[in-house]
PDB file of C-alpha atoms in Angstrom:
ATOM      1  CA  GLY A 161       5.412 -22.066 -16.477  1.00 59.00           C
ATOM      2  CA  GLN A 162       3.166 -21.033 -19.164  1.00 64.00           C
ATOM      3  CA  GLN A 163       3.876 -17.211 -20.444  1.00 81.00           C
ATOM      4  CA  LEU A 164       2.056 -14.724 -22.882  1.00 91.00           C
ATOM      5  CA  ASN A 165       3.967 -12.431 -24.683  1.00 94.00           C
ATOM      6  CA  GLN A 166       2.304  -9.050 -25.723  1.00 96.00           C
ATOM      7  CA  SER A 167       3.452  -6.776 -28.368  1.00 96.00           C
ATOM      8  CA  PRO A 168       3.930  -3.928 -28.644  1.00 96.00           C
ATOM      9  CA  GLN A 169       4.666  -3.179 -24.951  1.00 95.00           C
ATOM     10  CA  SER A 170       4.266   0.727 -25.476  1.00 96.00           C
ATOM     11  CA  MET A 171       2.434   2.689 -28.189  1.00 96.00           C
ATOM     12  CA  PHE A 172       1.996   6.301 -29.050  1.00 96.00           C
ATOM     13  CA  ILE A 173      -0.689   7.393 -31.225  1.00 95.00           C
ATOM     14  CA  GLN A 174      -2.189   9.820 -32.341  1.00 97.00           C
ATOM     15  CA  GLU A 175      -6.133  10.772 -31.859  1.00 97.00           C
ATOM     16  CA  GLY A 176      -8.027   8.937 -34.598  1.00 97.00           C
ATOM     17  CA  GLU A 177      -5.699   6.611 -35.834  1.00 97.00           C
ATOM     18  CA  ASP A 178      -6.179   2.827 -35.702  1.00 97.00           C
ATOM     19  CA  VAL A 179      -4.635   0.507 -33.405  1.00 96.00           C
ATOM     20  CA  SER A 180      -3.387  -3.168 -33.574  1.00 97.00           C
ATOM     21  CA  MET A 181      -1.698  -5.282 -30.958  1.00 97.00           C
ATOM     22  CA  ASN A 182      -1.248  -9.105 -30.016  1.00 97.00           C
ATOM     23  CA  CYS A 183      -0.388 -11.739 -27.573  1.00 97.00           C
ATOM     24  CA  THR A 184       1.094 -14.771 -28.445  1.00 96.00           C
ATOM     25  CA  SER A 185       1.504 -18.356 -26.122  1.00 94.00           C
ATOM     26  CA  SER A 186       3.686 -21.037 -26.199  1.00 90.00           C
ATOM     27  CA  SER A 187       0.532 -22.977 -25.416  1.00 89.00           C
ATOM     28  CA  ILE A 188      -2.368 -23.828 -27.007  1.00 93.00           C
ATOM     29  CA  PHE A 189      -5.433 -21.931 -25.375  1.00 92.00           C
ATOM     30  CA  ASN A 190      -9.184 -22.477 -25.377  1.00 91.00           C
ATOM     31  CA  THR A 191     -10.274 -19.008 -24.386  1.00 91.00           C
ATOM     32  CA  TRP A 192      -8.633 -15.622 -24.664  1.00 94.00           C
ATOM     33  CA  LEU A 193      -9.861 -12.591 -23.066  1.00 94.00           C
ATOM     34  CA  TRP A 194      -8.925  -8.736 -23.817  1.00 96.00           C
ATOM     35  CA  TYR A 195      -8.696  -6.227 -20.575  1.00 96.00           C
ATOM     36  CA  LYS A 196      -8.030  -2.553 -20.245  1.00 97.00           C
ATOM     37  CA  GLN A 197      -6.770  -0.900 -16.963  1.00 96.00           C
ATOM     38  CA  ASP A 198      -7.583   2.732 -16.959  1.00 95.00           C
ATOM     39  CA  PRO A 199      -4.855   4.759 -14.812  1.00 90.00           C
ATOM     40  CA  GLY A 200      -5.690   4.265 -11.648  1.00 88.00           C
ATOM     41  CA  GLU A 201      -8.010   1.340 -11.652  1.00 92.00           C
ATOM     42  CA  GLY A 202      -8.420  -2.250 -11.616  1.00 94.00           C
ATOM     43  CA  PRO A 203      -8.518  -4.250 -14.988  1.00 95.00           C
ATOM     44  CA  VAL A 204     -12.088  -4.014 -16.870  1.00 94.00           C
ATOM     45  CA  LEU A 205     -12.984  -7.350 -19.466  1.00 93.00           C
ATOM     46  CA  LEU A 206     -13.340  -6.296 -22.817  1.00 95.00           C
ATOM     47  CA  ILE A 207     -14.062  -8.965 -25.291  1.00 95.00           C
ATOM     48  CA  ALA A 208     -14.107 -12.718 -24.336  1.00 92.00           C
ATOM     49  CA  LEU A 209     -13.105 -15.207 -27.517  1.00 93.00           C
ATOM     50  CA  TYR A 210     -13.995 -18.996 -27.110  1.00 91.00           C
ATOM     51  CA  LYS A 211     -13.451 -20.433 -30.366  1.00 92.00           C
ATOM     52  CA  ALA A 212     -10.399 -20.474 -32.766  1.00 94.00           C
ATOM     53  CA  GLY A 213     -11.166 -17.988 -35.932  1.00 94.00           C
ATOM     54  CA  GLU A 214     -13.611 -16.108 -33.656  1.00 94.00           C
ATOM     55  CA  LEU A 215     -13.549 -12.351 -34.328  1.00 96.00           C
ATOM     56  CA  THR A 216     -15.801 -10.293 -31.621  1.00 95.00           C
ATOM     57  CA  SER A 217     -16.277  -6.802 -31.590  1.00 96.00           C
ATOM     58  CA  ASN A 218     -17.470  -4.351 -28.800  1.00 94.00           C
ATOM     59  CA  GLY A 219     -18.067  -1.147 -30.035  1.00 96.00           C
ATOM     60  CA  ARG A 220     -14.530   0.088 -31.815  1.00 97.00           C
ATOM     61  CA  LEU A 221     -12.956  -2.748 -30.293  1.00 97.00           C
ATOM     62  CA  THR A 222     -12.283  -6.206 -32.346  1.00 98.00           C
ATOM     63  CA  ALA A 223     -10.824  -8.902 -30.986  1.00 97.00           C
ATOM     64  CA  GLN A 224      -9.961 -12.067 -32.933  1.00 97.00           C
ATOM     65  CA  PHE A 225      -8.546 -16.004 -31.814  1.00 96.00           C
ATOM     66  CA  GLY A 226      -5.824 -17.187 -33.853  1.00 96.00           C
ATOM     67  CA  ILE A 227      -6.480 -20.123 -35.653  1.00 95.00           C
ATOM     68  CA  THR A 228      -3.761 -21.564 -34.048  1.00 94.00           C
ATOM     69  CA  ARG A 229      -5.129 -21.010 -31.154  1.00 94.00           C
ATOM     70  CA  LYS A 230      -1.870 -19.890 -29.722  1.00 95.00           C
ATOM     71  CA  ASP A 231      -2.398 -16.271 -30.208  1.00 96.00           C
ATOM     72  CA  SER A 232      -4.972 -13.319 -30.403  1.00 97.00           C
ATOM     73  CA  PHE A 233      -5.415  -9.875 -32.156  1.00 97.00           C
ATOM     74  CA  LEU A 234      -7.111  -6.615 -30.484  1.00 98.00           C
ATOM     75  CA  ASN A 235      -7.820  -3.835 -33.130  1.00 98.00           C
ATOM     76  CA  ILE A 236      -8.768  -0.312 -31.909  1.00 98.00           C
ATOM     77  CA  SER A 237     -10.612   1.753 -34.618  1.00 97.00           C
ATOM     78  CA  ALA A 238     -10.236   5.278 -34.679  1.00 97.00           C
ATOM     79  CA  SER A 239      -8.529   6.222 -31.034  1.00 97.00           C
ATOM     80  CA  ILE A 240      -9.905   8.453 -28.868  1.00 96.00           C
ATOM     81  CA  PRO A 241      -8.176  10.369 -25.846  1.00 95.00           C
ATOM     82  CA  SER A 242     -10.098   7.602 -23.360  1.00 95.00           C
ATOM     83  CA  ASP A 243      -8.461   4.743 -24.765  1.00 97.00           C
ATOM     84  CA  VAL A 244      -5.478   5.493 -23.274  1.00 97.00           C
ATOM     85  CA  GLY A 245      -4.646   2.640 -20.648  1.00 96.00           C
ATOM     86  CA  ILE A 246      -3.029  -0.900 -20.505  1.00 96.00           C
ATOM     87  CA  TYR A 247      -4.506  -3.529 -22.101  1.00 97.00           C
ATOM     88  CA  PHE A 248      -3.763  -6.958 -21.052  1.00 96.00           C
ATOM     89  CA  CYS A 249      -4.698 -10.161 -23.035  1.00 96.00           C
ATOM     90  CA  ALA A 250      -5.028 -13.505 -21.041  1.00 94.00           C
ATOM     91  CA  GLY A 251      -5.713 -17.155 -21.628  1.00 91.00           C
ATOM     92  CA  GLN A 252      -6.867 -20.287 -20.434  1.00 88.00           C
ATOM     93  CA  GLU A 253      -6.014 -23.726 -21.693  1.00 85.00           C
ATOM     94  CA  THR A 254      -9.441 -25.055 -20.402  1.00 78.00           C
ATOM     95  CA  SER A 255     -12.240 -23.313 -18.610  1.00 69.00           C
ATOM     96  CA  TYR A 256     -11.089 -25.289 -15.378  1.00 72.00           C
ATOM     97  CA  ASP A 257      -7.515 -23.756 -15.332  1.00 76.00           C
ATOM     98  CA  LYS A 258      -6.254 -20.489 -14.170  1.00 82.00           C
ATOM     99  CA  VAL A 259      -6.261 -17.734 -16.306  1.00 87.00           C
ATOM    100  CA  ILE A 260      -2.945 -16.381 -17.310  1.00 90.00           C
ATOM    101  CA  PHE A 261      -2.148 -12.697 -17.915  1.00 92.00           C
ATOM    102  CA  GLY A 262       0.181 -11.328 -20.012  1.00 93.00           C
ATOM    103  CA  PRO A 263       2.406  -8.107 -19.596  1.00 94.00           C
ATOM    104  CA  GLY A 264       0.488  -5.428 -20.985  1.00 95.00           C
ATOM    105  CA  THR A 265       0.455  -3.465 -24.161  1.00 96.00           C
ATOM    106  CA  SER A 266       0.613   0.344 -22.483  1.00 96.00           C
ATOM    107  CA  LEU A 267      -1.522   3.115 -25.032  1.00 97.00           C
ATOM    108  CA  SER A 268      -0.981   6.358 -25.111  1.00 97.00           C
ATOM    109  CA  VAL A 269      -2.937   8.713 -27.409  1.00 96.00           C
ATOM    110  CA  ILE A 270      -2.083  12.279 -28.306  1.00 93.00           C
ATOM    111  CA  PRO A 271      -4.729  14.658 -29.086  1.00 89.00           C
TER     112      PRO A 271
ATOM    113  CA  ASP B 163     -23.191  -3.235 -10.551  1.00 69.00           C
ATOM    114  CA  VAL B 164     -21.005  -5.712  -9.231  1.00 67.00           C
ATOM    115  CA  LYS B 165     -18.310  -3.880  -6.538  1.00 90.00           C
ATOM    116  CA  VAL B 166     -14.772  -5.020  -5.461  1.00 95.00           C
ATOM    117  CA  THR B 167     -13.698  -2.730  -2.994  1.00 96.00           C
ATOM    118  CA  GLN B 168     -10.123  -2.740  -1.585  1.00 96.00           C
ATOM    119  CA  SER B 169      -9.123  -1.334   1.937  1.00 91.00           C
ATOM    120  CA  SER B 170      -6.504   1.005   1.156  1.00 92.00           C
ATOM    121  CA  ARG B 171      -5.593   2.679  -2.243  1.00 94.00           C
ATOM    122  CA  TYR B 172      -2.122   3.534  -1.053  1.00 96.00           C
ATOM    123  CA  LEU B 173      -0.362   1.969   1.923  1.00 97.00           C
ATOM    124  CA  VAL B 174       3.068   2.518   3.631  1.00 97.00           C
ATOM    125  CA  LYS B 175       4.985   0.011   5.569  1.00 97.00           C
ATOM    126  CA  ARG B 176       8.041  -0.854   7.076  1.00 97.00           C
ATOM    127  CA  THR B 177       9.884  -3.739   6.616  1.00 97.00           C
ATOM    128  CA  GLY B 178       9.457  -6.541   9.127  1.00 97.00           C
ATOM    129  CA  GLU B 179       5.617  -5.292   9.628  1.00 97.00           C
ATOM    130  CA  LYS B 180       2.505  -7.750   9.311  1.00 97.00           C
ATOM    131  CA  VAL B 181       0.138  -6.205   6.576  1.00 97.00           C
ATOM    132  CA  PHE B 182      -3.290  -7.278   5.916  1.00 97.00           C
ATOM    133  CA  LEU B 183      -4.834  -5.925   2.400  1.00 97.00           C
ATOM    134  CA  GLU B 184      -8.769  -6.435   2.683  1.00 97.00           C
ATOM    135  CA  CYS B 185     -11.004  -6.948  -0.387  1.00 97.00           C
ATOM    136  CA  VAL B 186     -14.280  -6.908  -0.240  1.00 97.00           C
ATOM    137  CA  GLN B 187     -16.926  -8.102  -3.033  1.00 96.00           C
ATOM    138  CA  ASP B 188     -20.683  -7.448  -2.986  1.00 94.00           C
ATOM    139  CA  MET B 189     -22.031  -9.658  -5.691  1.00 90.00           C
ATOM    140  CA  ASP B 190     -22.080 -13.232  -3.930  1.00 91.00           C
ATOM    141  CA  HIS B 191     -19.251 -14.539  -6.006  1.00 91.00           C
ATOM    142  CA  GLU B 192     -17.512 -17.736  -5.095  1.00 91.00           C
ATOM    143  CA  ASN B 193     -13.943 -17.396  -6.043  1.00 91.00           C
ATOM    144  CA  MET B 194     -12.083 -14.903  -5.116  1.00 94.00           C
ATOM    145  CA  PHE B 195      -8.176 -13.554  -6.517  1.00 95.00           C
ATOM    146  CA  TRP B 196      -5.061 -11.638  -5.193  1.00 97.00           C
ATOM    147  CA  TYR B 197      -2.608 -10.691  -7.707  1.00 97.00           C
ATOM    148  CA  ARG B 198       0.184  -8.561  -7.775  1.00 96.00           C
ATOM    149  CA  GLN B 199       0.768  -5.880 -10.599  1.00 95.00           C
ATOM    150  CA  ASP B 200       4.429  -5.004 -11.601  1.00 93.00           C
ATOM    151  CA  PRO B 201       5.412  -2.997 -14.737  1.00 87.00           C
ATOM    152  CA  GLY B 202       6.622  -5.505 -17.721  1.00 85.00           C
ATOM    153  CA  LEU B 203       5.563  -8.720 -15.784  1.00 88.00           C
ATOM    154  CA  GLY B 204       1.650  -8.271 -15.880  1.00 89.00           C
ATOM    155  CA  LEU B 205      -1.224 -10.060 -13.293  1.00 93.00           C
ATOM    156  CA  ARG B 206       0.797 -12.270 -11.471  1.00 94.00           C
ATOM    157  CA  LEU B 207      -1.733 -14.710  -9.231  1.00 94.00           C
ATOM    158  CA  ILE B 208      -0.640 -14.852  -5.509  1.00 96.00           C
ATOM    159  CA  TYR B 209      -3.902 -17.074  -3.797  1.00 96.00           C
ATOM    160  CA  PHE B 210      -6.882 -18.037  -4.937  1.00 93.00           C
ATOM    161  CA  SER B 211      -9.955 -18.805  -3.334  1.00 93.00           C
ATOM    162  CA  TYR B 212     -13.079 -20.960  -4.477  1.00 89.00           C
ATOM    163  CA  ASP B 213     -15.226 -21.488  -1.296  1.00 89.00           C
ATOM    164  CA  VAL B 214     -15.228 -20.145   2.057  1.00 92.00           C
ATOM    165  CA  LYS B 215     -12.183 -20.941   4.434  1.00 88.00           C
ATOM    166  CA  MET B 216     -10.652 -22.867   1.254  1.00 90.00           C
ATOM    167  CA  LYS B 217      -7.530 -21.396  -0.199  1.00 93.00           C
ATOM    168  CA  GLU B 218      -5.058 -22.458  -3.252  1.00 93.00           C
ATOM    169  CA  LYS B 219      -1.653 -21.371  -3.706  1.00 94.00           C
ATOM    170  CA  GLY B 220      -1.093 -19.485  -7.319  1.00 93.00           C
ATOM    171  CA  ASP B 221       2.261 -18.882  -8.820  1.00 91.00           C
ATOM    172  CA  ILE B 222       3.759 -16.595  -6.408  1.00 95.00           C
ATOM    173  CA  PRO B 223       2.683 -17.368  -2.975  1.00 96.00           C
ATOM    174  CA  GLU B 224       5.847 -17.064  -1.106  1.00 96.00           C
ATOM    175  CA  GLY B 225       5.986 -14.310   1.770  1.00 96.00           C
ATOM    176  CA  TYR B 226       2.402 -14.505   1.357  1.00 98.00           C
ATOM    177  CA  SER B 227      -0.883 -15.863   3.146  1.00 97.00           C
ATOM    178  CA  VAL B 228      -4.487 -15.382   2.715  1.00 97.00           C
ATOM    179  CA  SER B 229      -7.993 -16.349   4.645  1.00 96.00           C
ATOM    180  CA  ARG B 230     -11.490 -16.143   3.728  1.00 96.00           C
ATOM    181  CA  GLU B 231     -13.506 -16.600   6.535  1.00 94.00           C
ATOM    182  CA  LYS B 232     -16.769 -15.181   4.601  1.00 95.00           C
ATOM    183  CA  LYS B 233     -17.851 -15.594   1.200  1.00 95.00           C
ATOM    184  CA  GLU B 234     -17.871 -11.947   0.731  1.00 96.00           C
ATOM    185  CA  ARG B 235     -14.006 -10.954   1.984  1.00 97.00           C
ATOM    186  CA  PHE B 236     -10.600 -12.158   0.920  1.00 97.00           C
ATOM    187  CA  SER B 237      -7.661 -10.985   3.067  1.00 97.00           C
ATOM    188  CA  LEU B 238      -4.163 -10.862   1.841  1.00 98.00           C
ATOM    189  CA  ILE B 239      -1.339 -10.724   4.671  1.00 98.00           C
ATOM    190  CA  LEU B 240       1.943  -9.942   4.712  1.00 97.00           C
ATOM    191  CA  GLU B 241       3.523 -11.850   7.458  1.00 94.00           C
ATOM    192  CA  SER B 242       6.706  -9.657   6.988  1.00 97.00           C
ATOM    193  CA  ALA B 243       6.843  -6.901   4.959  1.00 97.00           C
ATOM    194  CA  SER B 244      10.265  -6.494   2.923  1.00 97.00           C
ATOM    195  CA  THR B 245      10.966  -4.328  -0.145  1.00 97.00           C
ATOM    196  CA  ASN B 246      10.501  -6.684  -2.772  1.00 97.00           C
ATOM    197  CA  GLN B 247       6.899  -6.616  -1.641  1.00 98.00           C
ATOM    198  CA  THR B 248       6.020  -3.096  -2.899  1.00 98.00           C
ATOM    199  CA  SER B 249       4.323  -3.759  -5.694  1.00 97.00           C
ATOM    200  CA  MET B 250       0.420  -2.966  -6.696  1.00 97.00           C
ATOM    201  CA  TYR B 251      -1.870  -5.662  -5.214  1.00 98.00           C
ATOM    202  CA  LEU B 252      -5.461  -6.123  -7.193  1.00 97.00           C
ATOM    203  CA  CYS B 253      -8.193  -8.338  -5.706  1.00 97.00           C
ATOM    204  CA  ALA B 254     -10.592  -9.983  -8.272  1.00 95.00           C
ATOM    205  CA  SER B 255     -14.029 -12.089  -7.914  1.00 93.00           C
ATOM    206  CA  SER B 256     -15.979 -14.339 -10.217  1.00 89.00           C
ATOM    207  CA  SER B 257     -19.101 -16.361 -10.010  1.00 85.00           C
ATOM    208  CA  ASP B 258     -18.106 -20.292 -11.401  1.00 69.00           C
ATOM    209  CA  ARG B 259     -15.308 -21.752 -11.110  1.00 60.00           C
ATOM    210  CA  GLY B 260     -15.968 -24.190 -14.001  1.00 52.00           C
ATOM    211  CA  TYR B 261     -16.873 -21.741 -16.793  1.00 50.00           C
ATOM    212  CA  THR B 262     -14.694 -18.710 -17.670  1.00 59.00           C
ATOM    213  CA  ASP B 263     -16.333 -15.908 -15.984  1.00 69.00           C
ATOM    214  CA  THR B 264     -15.730 -12.565 -15.812  1.00 81.00           C
ATOM    215  CA  GLN B 265     -13.137 -11.459 -12.991  1.00 89.00           C
ATOM    216  CA  TYR B 266     -14.350  -8.119 -11.707  1.00 91.00           C
ATOM    217  CA  PHE B 267     -11.325  -6.601 -10.198  1.00 94.00           C
ATOM    218  CA  GLY B 268     -10.731  -4.006  -7.455  1.00 96.00           C
ATOM    219  CA  PRO B 269      -9.211  -0.291  -7.739  1.00 95.00           C
ATOM    220  CA  GLY B 270      -6.221  -1.821  -6.486  1.00 96.00           C
ATOM    221  CA  THR B 271      -3.570  -0.884  -3.225  1.00 97.00           C
ATOM    222  CA  ARG B 272      -0.545   0.125  -4.087  1.00 96.00           C
ATOM    223  CA  LEU B 273       1.754  -1.005  -1.029  1.00 97.00           C
ATOM    224  CA  THR B 274       5.106   0.874  -0.579  1.00 97.00           C
ATOM    225  CA  VAL B 275       7.711  -1.032   2.224  1.00 97.00           C
ATOM    226  CA  LEU B 276      10.190   0.725   3.093  1.00 97.00           C
TER     227      LEU B 276
END
C-alpha cells in the first residue's frame, strides 16, 4: 500500500534554532497535512495544503506542498520548548480517499 | 471546541480477554476512526465509520471489530486480546466524507496486554 517517509526520524535542537523536516511519498497526493502530537495527547492539525507549490504559514510554522506532489516540507522558526512533540505528515490522493500518515518526526528542544 | 473523549487513558488486560475501547465525540460528526500508533510506524487505520451502523475496514482490521450504534459513539473491540495488540489506540472524528476535513483526535488509550 501507500507509504509515507519522514525525515529525520528524530531531532535534538537548541532553543532558538530553526527546524526543517520533510515527507515523501511514492504516490501523487492532492492534499498534504501536518499534525503535531504533544506528549500524552492526540495529534492536532497544524497546516493543510491543497495545491502544488502552495506555501502556508501558521505562526512560526511554514509548510510547503512540493511541486512534484510527492513531497511536503515543514519549517519551524526560532524553536521554543513547547515545540517538543511528534510531527506527522499525512496525505490523500483525492478528497474521498483515506488519509495516510507518515511515521513521524520526534522533536526535542534543549532549553 | 470539538471534544473527542476516550474511556480510559491506560488499560492493562490479559491475553485472551475481550477488550472494549470507547470513544465519544460531541460535535455531531459523521465520520469516526480508530487508529493504532506504534513507534516508527505512525498511525495505522484499523476501522472507520461514515454513518451510524456503518463500518469499513482500514489497513489493519485483523483481530479487531467495531460498533457504531449511535452517531456520537464508536467502540473498538478486541475479541481475544493478544500481546501484539499492546499499543496506543487513538480515536478521531471528522465532519464530512467528501472533503479533506480536519480529523480531531482523542487523547489516546495506552493498552498493555500481558
